[in-house]
Amino acid sequence: MKITKKQLIIYALLAIGFIGSIIFVHHNQFFYDRPIAKITNTSDVDRTDISDQNDNKDYIVTQQIKAEIQNGAHKGETIDLTNEYAGSLAVDQAFNAGDEVFIAIDDEDFTGTIQDVKRDKYLVLVGWLFVIILIAVGKKQGALSVISLAINAVIISLALDIYLQNSDRSLIIICAISIILFTVLSLLLVNGRNEKTYTAIIATLLGTLSSLVIAFLALLVTGEEGLRYEEMSFLSRNPQLIFMAGLLIGSLGAVMDVAITMSSSIFELYEKNKQISLKDLKKSGRDIGKDIMGTMINVLFFAYVSGSIPMLLLYFKNASPFGFTLSMNLSIELARALAGGIGIVLTIPIAIYTSIFFIKRKKARS
């Protein structure tokens, strides 16, 4: 396959960016204010077996660590550290030579305490792997998807900052504005300005709004019976409001996927056969919708429920009643999945009839 000059430049820039960023994160200790130490040697000095009243067994290991400080006033000096970790590695970890950690230094006896792990080099590597695969498979659309993802990350970060600094403003309104920006920018950037994109934008916004309205009405009628907001108890904000905002953003991805799939399929059918009747287009759209509806709802369901698996295991291991465990950990997630599923189902007819509307306009102009 012949590579054009433009492609060669793009590949060269990607290679330079990849190599440069990898070198930077391996030598960027000066960039941090907190002391960083690189572990040079570890030894296990103690191991204690433990068990609880439910006969859950584990063990605690104490490590003595020597590390070399990488930045700050003590750069180059060796420091002694102590680390304790459980065999389950649930909330801590074992360290090995070569690992880098953030530490707090006690100047009296020049010992340190491990506070966190320096993970930026791993995050950059995984991020680049994602970008390279996306561009290799999607080419131009893949590159635009990366740009779209970066823009969306900036938007959500700014939206949350605005809410945190102005708590008197409605989180729902802030999220609604963010969703409009997500939808419009993402679809226009990846698919360009055309009727297919406009259809997907309209269907996404209407489908997401419909799911939110139906979820709100359902919660209003049922008095929110069965929903457990304990996981949000540490927040000093209204948990119901935060739940609705999360529901709004959480269902957006699946709804947008369905909207662009439906609009692309219907417009492709029309472009391949401009003599096709509107009745046949509607029928084909309904058939396509039936095919993708179940799988997309399953995707949404598993995406929400999978995040609760660690807590479910923790509750079950500690002999919590089955019903109580599911209620505590899955009520919120299932409500979000159901609301998102409603949005998916409603988006299908919305996308079909919006596509038909734009196709009628195209036929009238031709």
mmCIF file of C-alpha atoms in Angstrom:
data_model
loop_
_atom_site.group_PDB
_atom_site.id
_atom_site.type_symbol
_atom_site.label_atom_id
_atom_site.label_comp_id
_atom_site.label_asym_id
_atom_site.label_seq_id
_atom_site.Cartn_x
_atom_site.Cartn_y
_atom_site.Cartn_z
ATOM 1 C CA MET A 1 0.000 0.000 0.000
ATOM 2 C CA LYS A 2 1.409 3.349 -1.054
ATOM 3 C CA ILE A 3 1.897 5.871 1.752
ATOM 4 C CA THR A 4 1.327 9.502 0.848
ATOM 5 C CA LYS A 5 3.504 12.359 2.047
ATOM 6 C CA LYS A 6 0.693 13.602 4.297
ATOM 7 C CA GLN A 7 0.315 10.181 5.920
ATOM 8 C CA LEU A 8 4.074 9.940 6.394
ATOM 9 C CA ILE A 9 4.085 13.286 8.215
ATOM 10 C CA ILE A 10 1.201 12.188 10.452
ATOM 11 C CA TYR A 11 2.918 8.886 11.304
ATOM 12 C CA ALA A 12 6.168 10.723 12.031
ATOM 13 C CA LEU A 13 4.382 13.180 14.359
ATOM 14 C CA LEU A 14 2.671 10.297 16.162
ATOM 15 C CA ALA A 15 6.008 8.496 16.592
ATOM 16 C CA ILE A 16 7.688 11.670 17.880
ATOM 17 C CA GLY A 17 4.779 12.299 20.261
ATOM 18 C CA PHE A 18 4.849 8.708 21.529
ATOM 19 C CA ILE A 19 8.618 8.556 22.081
ATOM 20 C CA GLY A 20 8.739 12.069 23.534
ATOM 21 C CA SER A 21 5.931 11.485 26.020
ATOM 22 C CA ILE A 22 7.376 8.131 27.152
ATOM 23 C CA ILE A 23 10.799 9.715 27.740
ATOM 24 C CA PHE A 24 9.193 12.640 29.573
ATOM 25 C CA VAL A 25 7.144 10.567 32.047
ATOM 26 C CA HIS A 26 10.220 8.513 32.909
ATOM 27 C CA HIS A 27 12.215 11.664 33.742
ATOM 28 C CA ASN A 28 9.600 14.128 34.994
ATOM 29 C CA GLN A 29 10.208 13.878 38.734
ATOM 30 C CA PHE A 30 11.199 17.554 38.807
ATOM 31 C CA PHE A 31 7.668 18.354 37.620
ATOM 32 C CA TYR A 32 6.166 17.306 40.991
ATOM 33 C CA ASP A 33 6.174 19.220 44.273
ATOM 34 C CA ARG A 34 5.812 16.066 46.384
ATOM 35 C CA PRO A 35 8.938 13.963 47.031
ATOM 36 C CA ILE A 36 9.277 10.923 44.766
ATOM 37 C CA ALA A 37 11.375 7.893 45.640
ATOM 38 C CA LYS A 38 12.472 5.024 43.395
ATOM 39 C CA ILE A 39 12.551 1.693 45.207
ATOM 40 C CA THR A 40 15.924 -0.034 45.009
ATOM 41 C CA ASN A 41 15.449 -2.971 47.383
ATOM 42 C CA THR A 42 12.607 -4.684 49.293
ATOM 43 C CA SER A 43 12.491 -7.431 51.893
ATOM 44 C CA ASP A 44 9.558 -9.064 53.685
ATOM 45 C CA VAL A 45 10.232 -8.958 57.428
ATOM 46 C CA ASP A 46 6.950 -10.214 58.857
ATOM 47 C CA ARG A 47 3.817 -12.094 57.862
ATOM 48 C CA THR A 48 0.683 -12.397 60.008
ATOM 49 C CA ASP A 49 -2.282 -14.624 59.169
ATOM 50 C CA ILE A 50 -5.679 -13.101 59.979
ATOM 51 C CA SER A 51 -9.328 -14.180 59.839
ATOM 52 C CA ASP A 52 -12.681 -12.641 60.777
ATOM 53 C CA GLN A 53 -15.956 -13.865 62.299
ATOM 54 C CA ASN A 54 -17.113 -15.109 58.884
ATOM 55 C CA ASP A 55 -13.968 -17.237 58.451
ATOM 56 C CA ASN A 56 -12.571 -15.001 55.715
ATOM 57 C CA LYS A 57 -8.828 -15.626 55.760
ATOM 58 C CA ASP A 58 -6.084 -13.242 54.698
ATOM 59 C CA TYR A 59 -2.564 -12.275 55.716
ATOM 60 C CA ILE A 60 -0.622 -9.077 56.342
ATOM 61 C CA VAL A 61 2.955 -8.694 55.114
ATOM 62 C CA THR A 62 5.372 -6.011 56.331
ATOM 63 C CA GLN A 63 8.008 -4.839 53.865
ATOM 64 C CA GLN A 64 11.209 -2.981 54.633
ATOM 65 C CA ILE A 65 12.102 -0.839 51.649
ATOM 66 C CA LYS A 66 15.139 1.154 50.596
ATOM 67 C CA ALA A 67 14.548 3.842 48.002
ATOM 68 C CA GLU A 68 16.426 6.659 46.312
ATOM 69 C CA ILE A 69 14.830 10.119 46.385
ATOM 70 C CA GLN A 70 14.393 11.481 42.853
ATOM 71 C CA ASN A 71 13.580 15.162 43.411
ATOM 72 C CA GLY A 72 13.640 17.992 45.925
ATOM 73 C CA ALA A 73 16.275 18.973 48.461
ATOM 74 C CA HIS A 74 17.168 15.340 49.283
ATOM 75 C CA LYS A 75 17.572 14.199 45.675
ATOM 76 C CA GLY A 76 19.981 11.277 45.357
ATOM 77 C CA GLU A 77 19.808 10.273 49.036
ATOM 78 C CA THR A 78 18.668 6.834 50.201
ATOM 79 C CA ILE A 79 15.688 6.610 52.543
ATOM 80 C CA ASP A 80 14.113 3.771 54.540
ATOM 81 C CA LEU A 81 10.406 3.059 54.045
ATOM 82 C CA THR A 82 7.943 0.608 55.583
ATOM 83 C CA ASN A 83 4.968 -0.849 53.761
ATOM 84 C CA GLU A 84 2.184 -3.156 54.924
ATOM 85 C CA TYR A 85 -0.039 -4.966 52.461
ATOM 86 C CA ALA A 86 -2.736 -7.615 52.653
ATOM 87 C CA GLY A 87 -2.628 -10.733 50.527
ATOM 88 C CA SER A 88 -5.911 -9.686 48.916
ATOM 89 C CA LEU A 89 -4.288 -6.403 47.754
ATOM 90 C CA ALA A 90 -7.704 -4.794 48.029
ATOM 91 C CA VAL A 91 -6.639 -1.357 49.294
ATOM 92 C CA ASP A 92 -2.841 -1.626 49.260
ATOM 93 C CA GLN A 93 -0.085 -3.233 47.230
ATOM 94 C CA ALA A 94 3.270 -4.940 47.363
ATOM 95 C CA PHE A 95 6.221 -2.992 45.993
ATOM 96 C CA ASN A 96 9.184 -4.190 43.975
ATOM 97 C CA ALA A 97 12.505 -2.715 42.954
ATOM 98 C CA GLY A 98 12.019 -0.117 40.230
ATOM 99 C CA ASP A 99 8.617 1.136 41.431
ATOM 100 C CA GLU A 100 8.260 4.875 42.028
ATOM 101 C CA VAL A 101 6.208 6.215 44.938
ATOM 102 C CA PHE A 102 5.206 9.539 46.435
ATOM 103 C CA ILE A 103 6.449 9.814 50.025
ATOM 104 C CA ALA A 104 6.264 12.031 53.106
ATOM 105 C CA ILE A 105 9.676 12.561 54.728
ATOM 106 C CA ASP A 106 10.235 12.698 58.481
ATOM 107 C CA ASP A 107 13.309 14.949 58.804
ATOM 108 C CA GLU A 108 14.016 13.941 62.428
ATOM 109 C CA ASP A 109 15.141 10.383 61.714
ATOM 110 C CA PHE A 110 15.070 10.678 57.906
ATOM 111 C CA THR A 111 12.495 7.982 57.287
ATOM 112 C CA GLY A 112 9.564 8.132 54.940
ATOM 113 C CA THR A 113 5.943 7.103 54.597
ATOM 114 C CA ILE A 114 4.510 5.943 51.278
ATOM 115 C CA GLN A 115 1.499 8.040 50.311
ATOM 116 C CA ASP A 116 0.768 7.071 46.721
ATOM 117 C CA VAL A 117 2.169 5.384 43.621
ATOM 118 C CA LYS A 118 3.523 7.293 40.623
ATOM 119 C CA ARG A 119 1.462 5.833 37.781
ATOM 120 C CA ASP A 120 1.788 8.420 35.016
ATOM 121 C CA LYS A 121 4.131 6.312 32.866
ATOM 122 C CA TYR A 122 1.628 3.439 32.829
ATOM 123 C CA LEU A 123 -1.293 5.757 32.086
ATOM 124 C CA VAL A 124 0.562 7.391 29.196
ATOM 125 C CA LEU A 125 1.495 3.996 27.741
ATOM 126 C CA VAL A 126 -2.095 2.710 27.887
ATOM 127 C CA GLY A 127 -3.377 6.023 26.514
ATOM 128 C CA TRP A 128 -1.051 5.814 23.534
ATOM 129 C CA LEU A 129 -1.999 2.176 22.941
ATOM 130 C CA PHE A 130 -5.652 3.244 22.802
ATOM 131 C CA VAL A 131 -4.892 6.123 20.399
ATOM 132 C CA ILE A 132 -2.738 4.008 18.085
ATOM 133 C CA ILE A 133 -5.317 1.213 17.844
ATOM 134 C CA LEU A 134 -8.123 3.705 17.262
ATOM 135 C CA ILE A 135 -6.223 5.484 14.475
ATOM 136 C CA ALA A 136 -5.027 2.202 12.915
ATOM 137 C CA VAL A 137 -8.597 0.892 12.682
ATOM 138 C CA GLY A 138 -10.537 4.108 12.118
ATOM 139 C CA LYS A 139 -7.964 6.146 10.155
ATOM 140 C CA LYS A 140 -9.297 9.715 9.860
ATOM 141 C CA GLN A 141 -12.458 8.956 11.826
ATOM 142 C CA GLY A 142 -10.330 7.354 14.514
ATOM 143 C CA ALA A 143 -8.192 10.482 14.826
ATOM 144 C CA LEU A 144 -11.306 12.648 14.960
ATOM 145 C CA SER A 145 -12.729 10.362 17.656
ATOM 146 C CA VAL A 146 -9.610 10.932 19.757
ATOM 147 C CA ILE A 147 -10.009 14.691 19.358
ATOM 148 C CA SER A 148 -13.701 14.421 20.199
ATOM 149 C CA LEU A 149 -12.915 12.402 23.338
ATOM 150 C CA ALA A 150 -10.367 14.987 24.465
ATOM 151 C CA ILE A 151 -12.835 17.836 23.911
ATOM 152 C CA ASN A 152 -15.551 15.980 25.845
ATOM 153 C CA ALA A 153 -13.149 15.377 28.733
ATOM 154 C CA VAL A 154 -12.398 19.100 28.884
ATOM 155 C CA ILE A 155 -16.115 19.948 28.771
ATOM 156 C CA ILE A 156 -17.058 17.591 31.628
ATOM 157 C CA SER A 157 -14.116 18.849 33.686
ATOM 158 C CA LEU A 158 -15.162 22.468 33.192
ATOM 159 C CA ALA A 159 -18.806 21.619 33.940
ATOM 160 C CA LEU A 160 -17.893 19.982 37.249
ATOM 161 C CA ASP A 161 -15.599 22.876 38.176
ATOM 162 C CA ILE A 162 -18.400 25.345 37.483
ATOM 163 C CA TYR A 163 -20.776 23.401 39.724
ATOM 164 C CA LEU A 164 -18.252 23.005 42.543
ATOM 165 C CA GLN A 165 -17.483 26.717 42.522
ATOM 166 C CA ASN A 166 -21.125 27.752 42.115
ATOM 167 C CA SER A 167 -23.164 25.240 44.106
ATOM 168 C CA ASP A 168 -26.232 27.489 43.880
ATOM 169 C CA ARG A 169 -26.518 26.684 40.176
ATOM 170 C CA SER A 170 -28.523 23.653 39.051
ATOM 171 C CA LEU A 171 -26.398 20.602 38.307
ATOM 172 C CA ILE A 172 -29.117 19.344 35.950
ATOM 173 C CA ILE A 173 -28.915 22.503 33.833
ATOM 174 C CA ILE A 174 -25.107 22.369 33.762
ATOM 175 C CA CYS A 175 -25.200 18.704 32.691
ATOM 176 C CA ALA A 176 -27.912 19.405 30.107
ATOM 177 C CA ILE A 177 -25.770 22.120 28.495
ATOM 178 C CA SER A 178 -22.776 19.766 28.585
ATOM 179 C CA ILE A 179 -24.791 17.019 26.901
ATOM 180 C CA ILE A 180 -25.815 19.342 24.079
ATOM 181 C CA LEU A 181 -22.152 20.272 23.567
ATOM 182 C CA PHE A 182 -21.051 16.606 23.769
ATOM 183 C CA THR A 183 -23.612 15.533 21.196
ATOM 184 C CA VAL A 184 -23.208 18.365 18.701
ATOM 185 C CA LEU A 185 -19.405 18.530 18.776
ATOM 186 C CA SER A 186 -18.850 14.753 18.774
ATOM 187 C CA LEU A 187 -21.219 13.965 15.915
ATOM 188 C CA LEU A 188 -20.251 16.955 13.775
ATOM 189 C CA LEU A 189 -16.559 16.301 14.276
ATOM 190 C CA VAL A 190 -16.690 12.591 13.481
ATOM 191 C CA ASN A 191 -19.446 12.508 10.818
ATOM 192 C CA GLY A 192 -19.358 15.995 9.314
ATOM 193 C CA ARG A 193 -22.191 18.371 8.430
ATOM 194 C CA ASN A 194 -24.931 16.399 6.685
ATOM 195 C CA GLU A 195 -28.503 15.212 7.161
ATOM 196 C CA LYS A 196 -27.329 11.957 8.721
ATOM 197 C CA THR A 197 -25.493 13.872 11.447
ATOM 198 C CA TYR A 198 -28.375 16.278 12.035
ATOM 199 C CA THR A 199 -30.721 13.306 12.412
ATOM 200 C CA ALA A 200 -28.414 11.676 14.950
ATOM 201 C CA ILE A 201 -28.119 14.914 16.944
ATOM 202 C CA ILE A 202 -31.889 15.407 17.105
ATOM 203 C CA ALA A 203 -32.553 11.748 17.959
ATOM 204 C CA THR A 204 -29.842 11.716 20.644
ATOM 205 C CA LEU A 205 -31.092 14.849 22.384
ATOM 206 C CA LEU A 206 -34.763 13.850 22.213
ATOM 207 C CA GLY A 207 -34.033 10.267 23.311
ATOM 208 C CA THR A 208 -31.928 11.385 26.265
ATOM 209 C CA LEU A 209 -34.502 14.006 27.284
ATOM 210 C CA SER A 210 -37.317 11.449 27.027
ATOM 211 C CA SER A 211 -35.500 8.963 29.248
ATOM 212 C CA LEU A 212 -34.855 11.672 31.830
ATOM 213 C CA VAL A 213 -38.482 12.829 31.871
ATOM 214 C CA ILE A 214 -39.836 9.273 32.175
ATOM 215 C CA ALA A 215 -37.341 8.437 34.931
ATOM 216 C CA PHE A 216 -38.284 11.615 36.816
ATOM 217 C CA LEU A 217 -42.002 10.838 36.538
ATOM 218 C CA ALA A 218 -41.433 7.238 37.649
ATOM 219 C CA LEU A 219 -39.489 8.375 40.703
ATOM 220 C CA LEU A 220 -42.133 10.992 41.466
ATOM 221 C CA VAL A 221 -44.984 8.459 41.300
ATOM 222 C CA THR A 222 -43.164 5.787 43.339
ATOM 223 C CA GLY A 223 -41.729 8.218 45.872
ATOM 224 C CA GLU A 224 -38.249 6.815 45.099
ATOM 225 C CA GLU A 225 -39.107 3.646 47.015
ATOM 226 C CA GLY A 226 -36.320 1.090 46.826
ATOM 227 C CA LEU A 227 -33.542 3.484 45.816
ATOM 228 C CA ARG A 228 -30.624 3.541 48.243
ATOM 229 C CA TYR A 229 -28.503 6.681 48.188
ATOM 230 C CA GLU A 230 -26.076 5.492 50.885
ATOM 231 C CA GLU A 231 -23.189 5.400 48.404
ATOM 232 C CA MET A 232 -23.604 9.183 48.070
ATOM 233 C CA SER A 233 -23.851 9.803 51.811
ATOM 234 C CA PHE A 234 -20.392 11.379 51.929
ATOM 235 C CA LEU A 235 -21.546 14.174 49.602
ATOM 236 C CA SER A 236 -22.764 17.444 51.019
ATOM 237 C CA ARG A 237 -25.119 17.887 48.054
ATOM 238 C CA ASN A 238 -28.601 16.632 47.225
ATOM 239 C CA PRO A 239 -28.131 12.931 46.283
ATOM 240 C CA GLN A 240 -31.329 12.848 44.187
ATOM 241 C CA LEU A 241 -30.031 15.724 42.067
ATOM 242 C CA ILE A 242 -26.665 14.062 41.565
ATOM 243 C CA PHE A 243 -28.376 10.767 40.691
ATOM 244 C CA MET A 244 -30.473 12.462 37.998
ATOM 245 C CA ALA A 245 -27.429 14.243 36.586
ATOM 246 C CA GLY A 246 -25.483 10.965 36.454
ATOM 247 C CA LEU A 247 -28.446 9.274 34.808
ATOM 248 C CA LEU A 248 -28.553 12.030 32.181
ATOM 249 C CA ILE A 249 -24.887 11.715 31.238
ATOM 250 C CA GLY A 250 -24.746 7.925 31.706
ATOM 251 C CA SER A 251 -27.443 7.186 29.149
ATOM 252 C CA LEU A 252 -26.016 9.594 26.573
ATOM 253 C CA GLY A 253 -23.352 7.261 25.158
ATOM 254 C CA ALA A 254 -25.691 4.363 24.401
ATOM 255 C CA VAL A 255 -28.412 6.662 23.061
ATOM 256 C CA MET A 256 -25.920 8.431 20.781
ATOM 257 C CA ASP A 257 -24.664 5.077 19.491
ATOM 258 C CA VAL A 258 -28.185 3.953 18.630
ATOM 259 C CA ALA A 259 -29.026 7.306 17.024
ATOM 260 C CA ILE A 260 -26.029 7.347 14.673
ATOM 261 C CA THR A 261 -26.464 3.643 13.842
ATOM 262 C CA MET A 262 -30.120 4.161 12.897
ATOM 263 C CA SER A 263 -29.574 7.351 10.899
ATOM 264 C CA SER A 264 -26.532 5.923 9.063
ATOM 265 C CA SER A 265 -28.402 2.744 8.154
ATOM 266 C CA ILE A 266 -31.515 4.493 6.854
ATOM 267 C CA PHE A 267 -29.582 7.068 4.840
ATOM 268 C CA GLU A 268 -27.355 4.340 3.412
ATOM 269 C CA LEU A 269 -30.439 2.417 2.271
ATOM 270 C CA TYR A 270 -31.736 5.542 0.584
ATOM 271 C CA GLU A 271 -28.403 6.372 -1.084
ATOM 272 C CA LYS A 272 -28.128 2.827 -2.476
ATOM 273 C CA ASN A 273 -31.657 2.903 -3.863
ATOM 274 C CA LYS A 274 -33.206 6.338 -4.226
ATOM 275 C CA GLN A 275 -36.405 4.763 -5.535
ATOM 276 C CA ILE A 276 -37.075 2.964 -2.258
ATOM 277 C CA SER A 277 -40.431 3.873 -0.748
ATOM 278 C CA LEU A 278 -40.774 5.593 2.622
ATOM 279 C CA LYS A 279 -42.829 2.634 3.821
ATOM 280 C CA ASP A 280 -39.962 0.243 3.084
ATOM 281 C CA LEU A 281 -37.508 2.600 4.768
ATOM 282 C CA LYS A 282 -39.632 2.638 7.920
ATOM 283 C CA LYS A 283 -39.918 -1.145 7.886
ATOM 284 C CA SER A 284 -36.162 -1.552 7.397
ATOM 285 C CA GLY A 285 -35.522 0.972 10.167
ATOM 286 C CA ARG A 286 -37.765 -0.945 12.570
ATOM 287 C CA ASP A 287 -36.002 -4.219 11.709
ATOM 288 C CA ILE A 288 -32.589 -2.643 12.299
ATOM 289 C CA GLY A 289 -33.818 -1.155 15.562
ATOM 290 C CA LYS A 290 -35.047 -4.541 16.784
ATOM 291 C CA ASP A 291 -31.659 -6.073 15.995
ATOM 292 C CA ILE A 292 -29.605 -3.517 17.929
ATOM 293 C CA MET A 293 -32.053 -2.734 20.729
ATOM 294 C CA GLY A 294 -31.425 -5.840 22.831
ATOM 295 C CA THR A 295 -27.646 -5.772 22.521
ATOM 296 C CA MET A 296 -27.392 -2.071 23.377
ATOM 297 C CA ILE A 297 -29.586 -2.471 26.453
ATOM 298 C CA ASN A 298 -27.390 -5.384 27.540
ATOM 299 C CA VAL A 299 -24.275 -3.247 27.029
ATOM 300 C CA LEU A 300 -25.772 -0.543 29.222
ATOM 301 C CA PHE A 301 -26.876 -3.045 31.864
ATOM 302 C CA PHE A 302 -23.490 -4.753 32.116
ATOM 303 C CA ALA A 303 -21.623 -1.430 32.103
ATOM 304 C CA TYR A 304 -23.556 -0.246 35.152
ATOM 305 C CA VAL A 305 -23.765 -3.527 37.070
ATOM 306 C CA SER A 306 -20.104 -4.486 36.568
ATOM 307 C CA GLY A 307 -18.981 -1.553 38.700
ATOM 308 C CA SER A 308 -20.846 -3.012 41.686
ATOM 309 C CA ILE A 309 -19.222 -6.460 41.577
ATOM 310 C CA PRO A 310 -16.448 -5.652 44.124
ATOM 311 C CA MET A 311 -18.967 -4.332 46.656
ATOM 312 C CA LEU A 312 -21.298 -7.282 46.055
ATOM 313 C CA LEU A 313 -18.455 -9.693 46.783
ATOM 314 C CA LEU A 314 -17.517 -7.741 49.900
ATOM 315 C CA TYR A 315 -21.079 -7.837 51.249
ATOM 316 C CA PHE A 316 -21.527 -11.542 50.451
ATOM 317 C CA LYS A 317 -18.163 -12.449 52.005
ATOM 318 C CA ASN A 318 -19.341 -10.763 55.200
ATOM 319 C CA ALA A 319 -22.602 -12.754 55.305
ATOM 320 C CA SER A 320 -24.932 -9.881 54.441
ATOM 321 C CA PRO A 321 -28.483 -10.979 53.496
ATOM 322 C CA PHE A 322 -28.995 -11.457 49.769
ATOM 323 C CA GLY A 323 -31.860 -8.966 49.414
ATOM 324 C CA PHE A 324 -30.129 -6.308 51.501
ATOM 325 C CA THR A 325 -26.912 -6.678 49.488
ATOM 326 C CA LEU A 326 -28.668 -6.278 46.130
ATOM 327 C CA SER A 327 -30.736 -3.360 47.389
ATOM 328 C CA MET A 328 -27.715 -1.525 48.775
ATOM 329 C CA ASN A 329 -25.483 -2.003 45.746
ATOM 330 C CA LEU A 330 -27.697 -2.415 42.698
ATOM 331 C CA SER A 331 -30.754 -0.223 43.215
ATOM 332 C CA ILE A 332 -29.092 2.905 41.827
ATOM 333 C CA GLU A 333 -27.300 1.048 39.023
ATOM 334 C CA LEU A 334 -30.414 -0.810 37.899
ATOM 335 C CA ALA A 335 -32.415 2.414 37.904
ATOM 336 C CA ARG A 336 -29.786 4.023 35.676
ATOM 337 C CA ALA A 337 -29.741 0.993 33.368
ATOM 338 C CA LEU A 338 -33.542 0.990 33.081
ATOM 339 C CA ALA A 339 -33.645 4.720 32.353
ATOM 340 C CA GLY A 340 -30.929 4.324 29.727
ATOM 341 C CA GLY A 341 -32.795 1.357 28.228
ATOM 342 C CA ILE A 342 -35.916 3.503 27.917
ATOM 343 C CA GLY A 343 -33.840 6.126 26.123
ATOM 344 C CA ILE A 344 -32.476 3.511 23.710
ATOM 345 C CA VAL A 345 -35.929 2.179 22.860
ATOM 346 C CA LEU A 346 -37.392 5.668 22.339
ATOM 347 C CA THR A 347 -34.432 6.785 20.231
ATOM 348 C CA ILE A 348 -35.171 4.142 17.579
ATOM 349 C CA PRO A 349 -38.545 5.546 16.373
ATOM 350 C CA ILE A 350 -37.295 9.106 16.848
ATOM 351 C CA ALA A 351 -34.313 8.391 14.589
ATOM 352 C CA ILE A 352 -36.507 6.617 12.016
ATOM 353 C CA TYR A 353 -39.006 9.440 11.647
ATOM 354 C CA THR A 354 -36.349 12.160 11.780
ATOM 355 C CA SER A 355 -34.450 10.369 8.999
ATOM 356 C CA ILE A 356 -37.656 10.092 6.956
ATOM 357 C CA PHE A 357 -38.236 13.825 7.434
ATOM 358 C CA PHE A 358 -34.810 14.722 6.003
ATOM 359 C CA ILE A 359 -35.151 12.158 3.189
ATOM 360 C CA LYS A 360 -38.496 13.705 2.190
ATOM 361 C CA ARG A 361 -36.753 17.065 1.978
ATOM 362 C CA LYS A 362 -34.022 15.579 -0.202
ATOM 363 C CA LYS A 363 -36.599 14.029 -2.505
ATOM 364 C CA ALA A 364 -38.478 17.299 -2.758
ATOM 365 C CA ARG A 365 -35.296 19.151 -3.773
ATOM 366 C CA SER A 366 -34.329 16.568 -6.403
#
